[in-house]
Amino acid sequence: MFKRLPGDEARNLVSTTPDTAVVFRPAVVKTPAILTIVILTGRMLVRLVRTIWRHPIAAIVPAALGSLWYFYGWPLAASLSGTVVLALISWAFLDRSSFARLVGYRLLAWWRLIWIYRRHWQPVMIVSGLGRHLRGRDYLPRLGKVTCTSWADVVTVRMLKGQAVKDWADRTDHLAQGFGAKSCRVAPSHAGRLTLTFPRSDPLASPLPALAIPEEPTVGPVEIGKGEDGRPWRLKVHGTHVLVAGATGAGKGSIIWSVIRSLLPAASAGLVELWALDPKLMELSYGRGLFGTRYAATPEECADLLDEAVCVMQKRAARFAGLQRSHTPTLGDPFVLVVVDEVAFLTAYQSDRQLRQRISAALATLTTQGRAVGVGVLAALQDPRKEVMNIRNLFPDKIALRLDESEQVDMVLGDGARDRGALADHISPVPEIGAGVGYVRLETSPEPARVRAAYVSDADICAMVDSFAPHGGAA
């Protein structure tokens, strides 16, 4: 007559009248005290072993000090502790970088693991929907190792069975807020595991001055800025094509001029030729002397210059056929870099239909066939929509600077890039903070990386022109 719940039984009914509530009393199982003590002792031992295994140094240090105190007295333990602390402080003052790498960041990681992540792990997982509470039991993703760098916490996580990376990527805001970080980035590492990155500071908040011009000729990868991890940002331009997308004032010129600046010694040596298409007549015209006769501004001149680049490419392909599959820059066959500022003006906003089709066909030909014979394209645009730039997928390497809409991030960097932390639409519009900051996604590494290009000022460009113009002839 009554539906019995698991572990419950109906007894001692006060009344059997229909309007009387039925009282259910849970079944009580009496456990022997000795069994309870054994279970609690076993759990305590398991947790103790797990703590020692996960934190061996934190467990050994107090155990060693306690043993010294017990066997030799407190003066020896105190003097040894003071000596160690003094040595660590001296090390920190004398060589801060090595101390931080070997000791400081490890201590910080241990503290943040205990005080931030492990303490808040259960409520954050449950509230964000990444954990489940079923029948009185919590099913939580397993928190792994925490590693601290100079700017971020890197947390490894083992997902629950049946979870996907997208489940975590959709909840980056919840994770960031739950653990007190400004943002969170999700990246898969191994099967069933992923890596969460929580930035503690922004190492790219300050503008970078123009980098020094290389002393030796090089075709790349060229150093044009700094990555978020503090290492130099080197961009490959030889053997690939690069698309740079960003709103007005996002810093596209910083990338273009930093690339040109790094290639000037090679251009002076005859190993590189810089061809410039400048339909806006603003950005590249300031250093027009660096390009010699390979500079075009009007749509007709741009079309002619692109056709000439296609002709160079086809002649090289005919000579290389059956002899070599990759290009090595030489004085006879230098690397040709075609720099196009605001390519959408030529491919989408050009009123002359025939001229627009001619330019689009030339760019498509260069981006599909040019890199094997040493002809590369570096193009910049503001609007990354498909109807504006229908050949954007022909660029293997892409850079997203500040964008106006969140949907544009995936248009530039590919599907899922924003879910994995490429928040190009959140970059500050203040030039001192956000100009030149962006996310790069390379052909060889699908995970977006945050970078900042160095700012090349007008004075730097004038100095470049004075030192390196003119610099050579045609291909």
PDB file of C-alpha atoms in Angstrom, residues 24 55 139 147 153-154 173 287 352 355 361 364 444-445 452 465:
ATOM      1  CA  PHE A  24       8.640   6.924   8.185  1.00  0.00           C
ATOM      2  CA  HIS A  55      53.997  16.503  -0.346  1.00  0.00           C
ATOM      3  CA  TYR A 139      31.378  12.743  -7.631  1.00  0.00           C
ATOM      4  CA  THR A 147      52.529  24.376 -10.834  1.00  0.00           C
ATOM      5  CA  ASP A 153      48.934  28.817 -11.841  1.00  0.00           C
ATOM      6  CA  VAL A 154      48.816  25.696 -14.003  1.00  0.00           C
ATOM      7  CA  ASP A 173      34.018  32.157 -16.145  1.00  0.00           C
ATOM      8  CA  GLY A 287      58.882  53.615 -44.751  1.00  0.00           C
ATOM      9  CA  ASP A 352      35.832  47.652 -59.641  1.00  0.00           C
ATOM     10  CA  LEU A 355      39.989  44.400 -60.445  1.00  0.00           C
ATOM     11  CA  ALA A 361      42.739  35.337 -57.666  1.00  0.00           C
ATOM     12  CA  ALA A 364      44.602  32.841 -53.638  1.00  0.00           C
ATOM     13  CA  THR A 444      52.095  23.324 -35.909  1.00  0.00           C
ATOM     14  CA  SER A 445      50.395  24.205 -32.602  1.00  0.00           C
ATOM     15  CA  ARG A 452      52.555  41.097 -27.517  1.00  0.00           C
ATOM     16  CA  VAL A 465      64.960  54.021 -43.783  1.00  0.00           C
TER      17      VAL A 465
END
